[in-house]
């Protein structure tokens, strides 16, 4: 399944791990809701770059917002869409099913290592969901409102922790591609999110997981290996 050992940074030069989690598809089952309201937001702006759920998943095979630009949207169009989208998320219509075990895992990992959430979603949306599940151990949520490139967001955090080993967890090929470009040491892919397993695996993750229980067990081994 993977190429690297759980002891990937043990030894005399042991360093702290810097952990990055994606949000959509990893912590919440959100594709249906995201697609429905993003499409509506696009229509309100007068563009049709996203027509269906398949478009949302396809755009996530790379950087989501670069994909929108490649489809002819301007930065101004994207800002208008995201502003409308952010409003929808506050008015009670937007509902996504959470994976409670993932929020518990993030809290546990965050008590031992610095944890950041890197997402194409709106930062406030994710922050509110973390609060809902009592997650206090996340250092910061970096959403599309702060920067649309996941690679750049990852690098901006890595600059604060020079020399630290890094781990990224995501559910799309795009997550794997952007985290690799940022130089992440260990990339984990999950297959219960926005894309089918074969698409996620096309991003060449170091490990992949088909169930949350398998991921939780792996992280327990990971945490134990650092003690």
Short mmCIF file of the C-alpha atoms (twelve columns), coordinates in Angstrom:
data_MODEL
# 
_entry.id   MODEL 
# 
loop_
_atom_site.group_PDB 
_atom_site.id 
_atom_site.type_symbol 
_atom_site.label_atom_id 
_atom_site.label_alt_id 
_atom_site.label_comp_id 
_atom_site.label_asym_id 
_atom_site.label_seq_id 
_atom_site.Cartn_x 
_atom_site.Cartn_y 
_atom_site.Cartn_z 
_atom_site.pdbx_PDB_model_num 
ATOM 1   C CA . UNK A 1   0.000   0.000  0.000   1 
ATOM 2   C CA . UNK A 2   2.754   2.439  0.855   1 
ATOM 3   C CA . UNK A 3   6.423   2.922  0.211   1 
ATOM 4   C CA . UNK A 4   7.566   4.522  3.453   1 
ATOM 5   C CA . UNK A 5   7.987   3.188  6.967   1 
ATOM 6   C CA . UNK A 6   6.112   4.498  9.980   1 
ATOM 7   C CA . UNK A 7   9.595   5.247  11.335  1 
ATOM 8   C CA . UNK A 8   10.158  7.742  8.526   1 
ATOM 9   C CA . UNK A 9   11.647  10.379 10.884  1 
ATOM 10  C CA . UNK A 10  12.783  8.423  13.893  1 
ATOM 11  C CA . UNK A 11  16.388  8.374  14.987  1 
ATOM 12  C CA . UNK A 12  18.955  10.772 16.404  1 
ATOM 13  C CA . UNK A 13  17.721  13.540 14.121  1 
ATOM 14  C CA . UNK A 14  14.051  13.057 15.092  1 
ATOM 15  C CA . UNK A 15  11.954  16.109 14.233  1 
ATOM 16  C CA . UNK A 16  8.402   17.157 14.928  1 
ATOM 17  C CA . UNK A 17  5.850   16.280 12.246  1 
ATOM 18  C CA . UNK A 18  3.885   19.080 10.616  1 
ATOM 19  C CA . UNK A 19  0.443   17.719 9.672   1 
ATOM 20  C CA . UNK A 20  -1.932  19.053 7.004   1 
ATOM 21  C CA . UNK A 21  -5.549  17.881 6.571   1 
ATOM 22  C CA . UNK A 22  -7.909  18.615 3.697   1 
ATOM 23  C CA . UNK A 23  -11.571 19.240 4.609   1 
ATOM 24  C CA . UNK A 24  -14.131 18.400 1.886   1 
ATOM 25  C CA . UNK A 25  -14.427 14.672 1.323   1 
ATOM 26  C CA . UNK A 26  -12.093 13.983 4.233   1 
ATOM 27  C CA . UNK A 27  -14.002 15.385 7.229   1 
ATOM 28  C CA . UNK A 28  -17.409 15.831 5.599   1 
ATOM 29  C CA . UNK A 29  -19.452 14.196 2.837   1 
ATOM 30  C CA . UNK A 30  -19.945 17.407 0.894   1 
ATOM 31  C CA . UNK A 31  -19.832 16.835 -2.864  1 
ATOM 32  C CA . UNK A 32  -23.611 16.893 -3.441  1 
ATOM 33  C CA . UNK A 33  -24.159 20.075 -1.436  1 
ATOM 34  C CA . UNK A 34  -21.021 21.793 -2.722  1 
ATOM 35  C CA . UNK A 35  -21.980 21.067 -6.333  1 
ATOM 36  C CA . UNK A 36  -25.596 22.179 -5.937  1 
ATOM 37  C CA . UNK A 37  -24.809 25.559 -4.432  1 
ATOM 38  C CA . UNK A 38  -21.627 26.250 -6.366  1 
ATOM 39  C CA . UNK A 39  -23.541 25.715 -9.595  1 
ATOM 40  C CA . UNK A 40  -26.244 28.098 -8.360  1 
ATOM 41  C CA . UNK A 41  -23.589 30.678 -7.443  1 
ATOM 42  C CA . UNK A 42  -22.012 30.372 -10.888 1 
ATOM 43  C CA . UNK A 43  -25.379 30.896 -12.555 1 
ATOM 44  C CA . UNK A 44  -26.023 33.981 -10.452 1 
ATOM 45  C CA . UNK A 45  -22.757 35.461 -11.707 1 
ATOM 46  C CA . UNK A 46  -23.684 34.475 -15.256 1 
ATOM 47  C CA . UNK A 47  -21.070 31.783 -15.942 1 
ATOM 48  C CA . UNK A 48  -21.464 28.083 -16.604 1 
ATOM 49  C CA . UNK A 49  -17.975 26.711 -15.927 1 
ATOM 50  C CA . UNK A 50  -19.468 24.243 -13.410 1 
ATOM 51  C CA . UNK A 51  -22.577 22.480 -14.676 1 
ATOM 52  C CA . UNK A 52  -22.816 19.352 -12.521 1 
ATOM 53  C CA . UNK A 53  -21.298 17.248 -9.767  1 
ATOM 54  C CA . UNK A 54  -18.915 15.578 -12.216 1 
ATOM 55  C CA . UNK A 55  -17.445 18.998 -13.037 1 
ATOM 56  C CA . UNK A 56  -16.711 19.626 -9.351  1 
ATOM 57  C CA . UNK A 57  -14.873 16.323 -9.046  1 
ATOM 58  C CA . UNK A 58  -13.021 16.813 -12.337 1 
ATOM 59  C CA . UNK A 59  -11.821 20.279 -11.364 1 
ATOM 60  C CA . UNK A 60  -10.359 18.718 -8.219  1 
ATOM 61  C CA . UNK A 61  -7.974  16.576 -10.256 1 
ATOM 62  C CA . UNK A 62  -5.748  19.650 -10.204 1 
ATOM 63  C CA . UNK A 63  -6.030  22.955 -8.386  1 
ATOM 64  C CA . UNK A 64  -9.764  23.714 -8.326  1 
ATOM 65  C CA . UNK A 65  -9.397  27.429 -8.968  1 
ATOM 66  C CA . UNK A 66  -6.762  27.051 -11.676 1 
ATOM 67  C CA . UNK A 67  -9.261  24.718 -13.346 1 
ATOM 68  C CA . UNK A 68  -11.895 27.454 -13.226 1 
ATOM 69  C CA . UNK A 69  -9.457  29.921 -14.773 1 
ATOM 70  C CA . UNK A 70  -8.630  27.399 -17.481 1 
ATOM 71  C CA . UNK A 71  -12.366 27.296 -18.241 1 
ATOM 72  C CA . UNK A 72  -12.344 31.029 -18.876 1 
ATOM 73  C CA . UNK A 73  -13.294 32.517 -15.487 1 
ATOM 74  C CA . UNK A 74  -11.536 35.650 -14.337 1 
ATOM 75  C CA . UNK A 75  -10.319 36.210 -10.777 1 
ATOM 76  C CA . UNK A 76  -13.167 38.718 -10.425 1 
ATOM 77  C CA . UNK A 77  -15.694 36.059 -11.504 1 
ATOM 78  C CA . UNK A 78  -14.278 33.603 -8.959  1 
ATOM 79  C CA . UNK A 79  -14.412 36.183 -6.172  1 
ATOM 80  C CA . UNK A 80  -18.050 37.010 -6.962  1 
ATOM 81  C CA . UNK A 81  -18.968 33.306 -7.008  1 
ATOM 82  C CA . UNK A 82  -17.194 32.659 -3.712  1 
ATOM 83  C CA . UNK A 83  -18.822 35.680 -2.077  1 
ATOM 84  C CA . UNK A 84  -22.291 34.381 -3.045  1 
ATOM 85  C CA . UNK A 85  -21.284 30.878 -2.007  1 
ATOM 86  C CA . UNK A 86  -20.120 32.075 1.405   1 
ATOM 87  C CA . UNK A 87  -23.499 33.764 1.963   1 
ATOM 88  C CA . UNK A 88  -25.369 30.555 1.106   1 
ATOM 89  C CA . UNK A 89  -23.337 28.717 3.720   1 
ATOM 90  C CA . UNK A 90  -24.585 31.067 6.417   1 
ATOM 91  C CA . UNK A 91  -28.303 31.041 5.646   1 
ATOM 92  C CA . UNK A 92  -29.183 27.524 6.808   1 
ATOM 93  C CA . UNK A 93  -29.613 25.869 3.410   1 
ATOM 94  C CA . UNK A 94  -26.175 24.329 3.219   1 
ATOM 95  C CA . UNK A 95  -26.006 20.970 4.989   1 
ATOM 96  C CA . UNK A 96  -23.260 18.369 4.839   1 
ATOM 97  C CA . UNK A 97  -22.866 15.075 6.673   1 
ATOM 98  C CA . UNK A 98  -19.841 15.065 8.961   1 
ATOM 99  C CA . UNK A 99  -17.555 12.145 9.708   1 
ATOM 100 C CA . UNK A 100 -17.261 12.505 13.520  1 
ATOM 101 C CA . UNK A 101 -14.360 10.052 13.732  1 
ATOM 102 C CA . UNK A 102 -12.282 12.387 11.575  1 
ATOM 103 C CA . UNK A 103 -12.848 15.331 13.883  1 
ATOM 104 C CA . UNK A 104 -11.856 13.156 16.839  1 
ATOM 105 C CA . UNK A 105 -8.718  12.055 14.993  1 
ATOM 106 C CA . UNK A 106 -7.705  15.615 14.141  1 
ATOM 107 C CA . UNK A 107 -8.095  16.664 17.760  1 
ATOM 108 C CA . UNK A 108 -5.960  13.741 18.924  1 
ATOM 109 C CA . UNK A 109 -3.234  14.345 16.351  1 
ATOM 110 C CA . UNK A 110 -3.286  18.068 17.072  1 
ATOM 111 C CA . UNK A 111 -2.453  17.527 20.725  1 
ATOM 112 C CA . UNK A 112 0.890   16.002 19.676  1 
ATOM 113 C CA . UNK A 113 1.779   17.832 16.457  1 
ATOM 114 C CA . UNK A 114 0.990   21.167 14.776  1 
ATOM 115 C CA . UNK A 115 -2.064  20.607 12.555  1 
ATOM 116 C CA . UNK A 116 -3.308  22.887 9.777   1 
ATOM 117 C CA . UNK A 117 -6.366  22.523 7.526   1 
ATOM 118 C CA . UNK A 118 -5.682  23.298 3.855   1 
ATOM 119 C CA . UNK A 119 -8.901  23.608 1.879   1 
ATOM 120 C CA . UNK A 120 -10.536 25.050 -1.225  1 
ATOM 121 C CA . UNK A 121 -13.568 25.790 0.930   1 
ATOM 122 C CA . UNK A 122 -14.246 29.004 2.866   1 
ATOM 123 C CA . UNK A 123 -12.160 29.262 6.046   1 
ATOM 124 C CA . UNK A 124 -15.081 30.314 8.251   1 
ATOM 125 C CA . UNK A 125 -17.183 27.354 7.126   1 
ATOM 126 C CA . UNK A 126 -14.492 24.922 8.232   1 
ATOM 127 C CA . UNK A 127 -13.737 26.809 11.437  1 
ATOM 128 C CA . UNK A 128 -17.393 26.650 12.437  1 
ATOM 129 C CA . UNK A 129 -17.525 22.900 11.794  1 
ATOM 130 C CA . UNK A 130 -14.412 22.339 13.874  1 
ATOM 131 C CA . UNK A 131 -16.017 24.272 16.740  1 
ATOM 132 C CA . UNK A 132 -19.199 22.229 16.368  1 
ATOM 133 C CA . UNK A 133 -17.202 19.049 17.033  1 
ATOM 134 C CA . UNK A 134 -15.066 20.529 19.795  1 
ATOM 135 C CA . UNK A 135 -11.819 20.598 17.818  1 
ATOM 136 C CA . UNK A 136 -9.472  23.097 19.441  1 
ATOM 137 C CA . UNK A 137 -6.100  21.664 18.392  1 
ATOM 138 C CA . UNK A 138 -5.978  23.027 14.812  1 
ATOM 139 C CA . UNK A 139 -3.487  25.872 14.473  1 
ATOM 140 C CA . UNK A 140 -5.184  27.520 11.483  1 
ATOM 141 C CA . UNK A 141 -7.612  26.912 8.643   1 
ATOM 142 C CA . UNK A 142 -6.347  28.164 5.290   1 
ATOM 143 C CA . UNK A 143 -9.261  28.388 2.871   1 
ATOM 144 C CA . UNK A 144 -9.720  29.789 -0.624  1 
ATOM 145 C CA . UNK A 145 -10.532 33.206 0.851   1 
ATOM 146 C CA . UNK A 146 -6.899  33.405 2.021   1 
ATOM 147 C CA . UNK A 147 -5.220  31.823 -1.028  1 
ATOM 148 C CA . UNK A 148 -6.552  29.627 -3.833  1 
ATOM 149 C CA . UNK A 149 -3.369  27.571 -4.331  1 
ATOM 150 C CA . UNK A 150 -3.007  24.701 -1.868  1 
ATOM 151 C CA . UNK A 151 0.663   24.448 -2.802  1 
ATOM 152 C CA . UNK A 152 1.282   28.064 -1.801  1 
ATOM 153 C CA . UNK A 153 -0.660  27.645 1.443   1 
ATOM 154 C CA . UNK A 154 1.321   24.577 2.393   1 
ATOM 155 C CA . UNK A 155 4.598   26.333 1.610   1 
ATOM 156 C CA . UNK A 156 3.592   29.383 3.663   1 
ATOM 157 C CA . UNK A 157 3.108   27.166 6.714   1 
ATOM 158 C CA . UNK A 158 6.270   25.142 6.065   1 
ATOM 159 C CA . UNK A 159 8.237   28.400 6.127   1 
ATOM 160 C CA . UNK A 160 7.240   28.730 9.782   1 
ATOM 161 C CA . UNK A 161 8.633   25.276 10.602  1 
ATOM 162 C CA . UNK A 162 11.953  25.046 8.745   1 
ATOM 163 C CA . UNK A 163 13.347  21.527 8.566   1 
ATOM 164 C CA . UNK A 164 10.243  19.813 9.930   1 
ATOM 165 C CA . UNK A 165 8.977   16.596 8.382   1 
ATOM 166 C CA . UNK A 166 5.566   16.999 6.772   1 
ATOM 167 C CA . UNK A 167 2.443   14.917 6.186   1 
ATOM 168 C CA . UNK A 168 -0.615  15.762 4.084   1 
ATOM 169 C CA . UNK A 169 -3.979  13.976 3.985   1 
ATOM 170 C CA . UNK A 170 -6.428  14.567 1.112   1 
ATOM 171 C CA . UNK A 171 -9.118  12.903 -1.006  1 
ATOM 172 C CA . UNK A 172 -8.344  14.026 -4.566  1 
ATOM 173 C CA . UNK A 173 -5.701  13.670 -7.221  1 
ATOM 174 C CA . UNK A 174 -5.309  17.436 -7.062  1 
ATOM 175 C CA . UNK A 175 -4.489  17.212 -3.353  1 
ATOM 176 C CA . UNK A 176 -1.763  14.691 -4.104  1 
ATOM 177 C CA . UNK A 177 -0.353  16.754 -6.979  1 
ATOM 178 C CA . UNK A 178 -0.282  20.054 -5.080  1 
ATOM 179 C CA . UNK A 179 1.151   18.548 -1.901  1 
ATOM 180 C CA . UNK A 180 3.872   16.807 -3.940  1 
ATOM 181 C CA . UNK A 181 4.721   20.108 -5.626  1 
ATOM 182 C CA . UNK A 182 5.088   21.685 -2.182  1 
ATOM 183 C CA . UNK A 183 7.577   18.988 -1.181  1 
ATOM 184 C CA . UNK A 184 5.450   17.158 1.394   1 
ATOM 185 C CA . UNK A 185 7.363   14.158 2.794   1 
ATOM 186 C CA . UNK A 186 4.425   11.783 3.240   1 
ATOM 187 C CA . UNK A 187 1.148   12.026 1.309   1 
ATOM 188 C CA . UNK A 188 -1.941  10.085 2.387   1 
ATOM 189 C CA . UNK A 189 -4.967  9.642  0.127   1 
ATOM 190 C CA . UNK A 190 -8.474  8.604  1.155   1 
ATOM 191 C CA . UNK A 191 -11.031 7.082  -1.210  1 
ATOM 192 C CA . UNK A 192 -14.335 7.929  0.516   1 
ATOM 193 C CA . UNK A 193 -14.334 11.526 -0.739  1 
ATOM 194 C CA . UNK A 194 -14.918 13.361 -3.986  1 
ATOM 195 C CA . UNK A 195 -13.183 11.030 -6.424  1 
ATOM 196 C CA . UNK A 196 -13.131 7.276  -7.110  1 
ATOM 197 C CA . UNK A 197 -10.100 5.308  -5.909  1 
ATOM 198 C CA . UNK A 198 -8.440  5.067  -9.314  1 
ATOM 199 C CA . UNK A 199 -8.413  8.862  -9.680  1 
ATOM 200 C CA . UNK A 200 -7.008  9.429  -6.190  1 
ATOM 201 C CA . UNK A 201 -4.334  6.778  -6.807  1 
ATOM 202 C CA . UNK A 202 -3.364  8.509  -10.055 1 
ATOM 203 C CA . UNK A 203 -1.938  11.196 -7.774  1 
ATOM 204 C CA . UNK A 204 0.526   8.593  -6.408  1 
ATOM 205 C CA . UNK A 205 -0.091  8.865  -2.644  1 
ATOM 206 C CA . UNK A 206 2.420   7.144  -0.377  1 
ATOM 207 C CA . UNK A 207 -0.458  5.447  1.440   1 
ATOM 208 C CA . UNK A 208 -4.155  5.251  0.685   1 
ATOM 209 C CA . UNK A 209 -7.132  4.273  2.839   1 
ATOM 210 C CA . UNK A 210 -10.580 3.004  1.885   1 
ATOM 211 C CA . UNK A 211 -12.140 3.374  5.339   1 
ATOM 212 C CA . UNK A 212 -11.908 5.819  8.208   1 
ATOM 213 C CA . UNK A 213 -11.249 2.965  10.633  1 
ATOM 214 C CA . UNK A 214 -8.162  1.943  8.639   1 
ATOM 215 C CA . UNK A 215 -6.906  5.532  8.644   1 
ATOM 216 C CA . UNK A 216 -7.456  5.892  12.391  1 
ATOM 217 C CA . UNK A 217 -5.557  2.643  12.998  1 
ATOM 218 C CA . UNK A 218 -2.678  3.861  10.808  1 
ATOM 219 C CA . UNK A 219 -2.485  7.153  12.686  1 
ATOM 220 C CA . UNK A 220 -2.450  5.309  15.995  1 
ATOM 221 C CA . UNK A 221 0.546   3.391  14.749  1 
ATOM 222 C CA . UNK A 222 2.085   6.625  13.510  1 
ATOM 223 C CA . UNK A 223 1.632   8.297  16.901  1 
ATOM 224 C CA . UNK A 224 2.955   5.253  18.744  1 
ATOM 225 C CA . UNK A 225 6.029   5.167  16.508  1 
ATOM 226 C CA . UNK A 226 7.022   8.655  17.593  1 
ATOM 227 C CA . UNK A 227 7.028   7.856  21.311  1 
# 
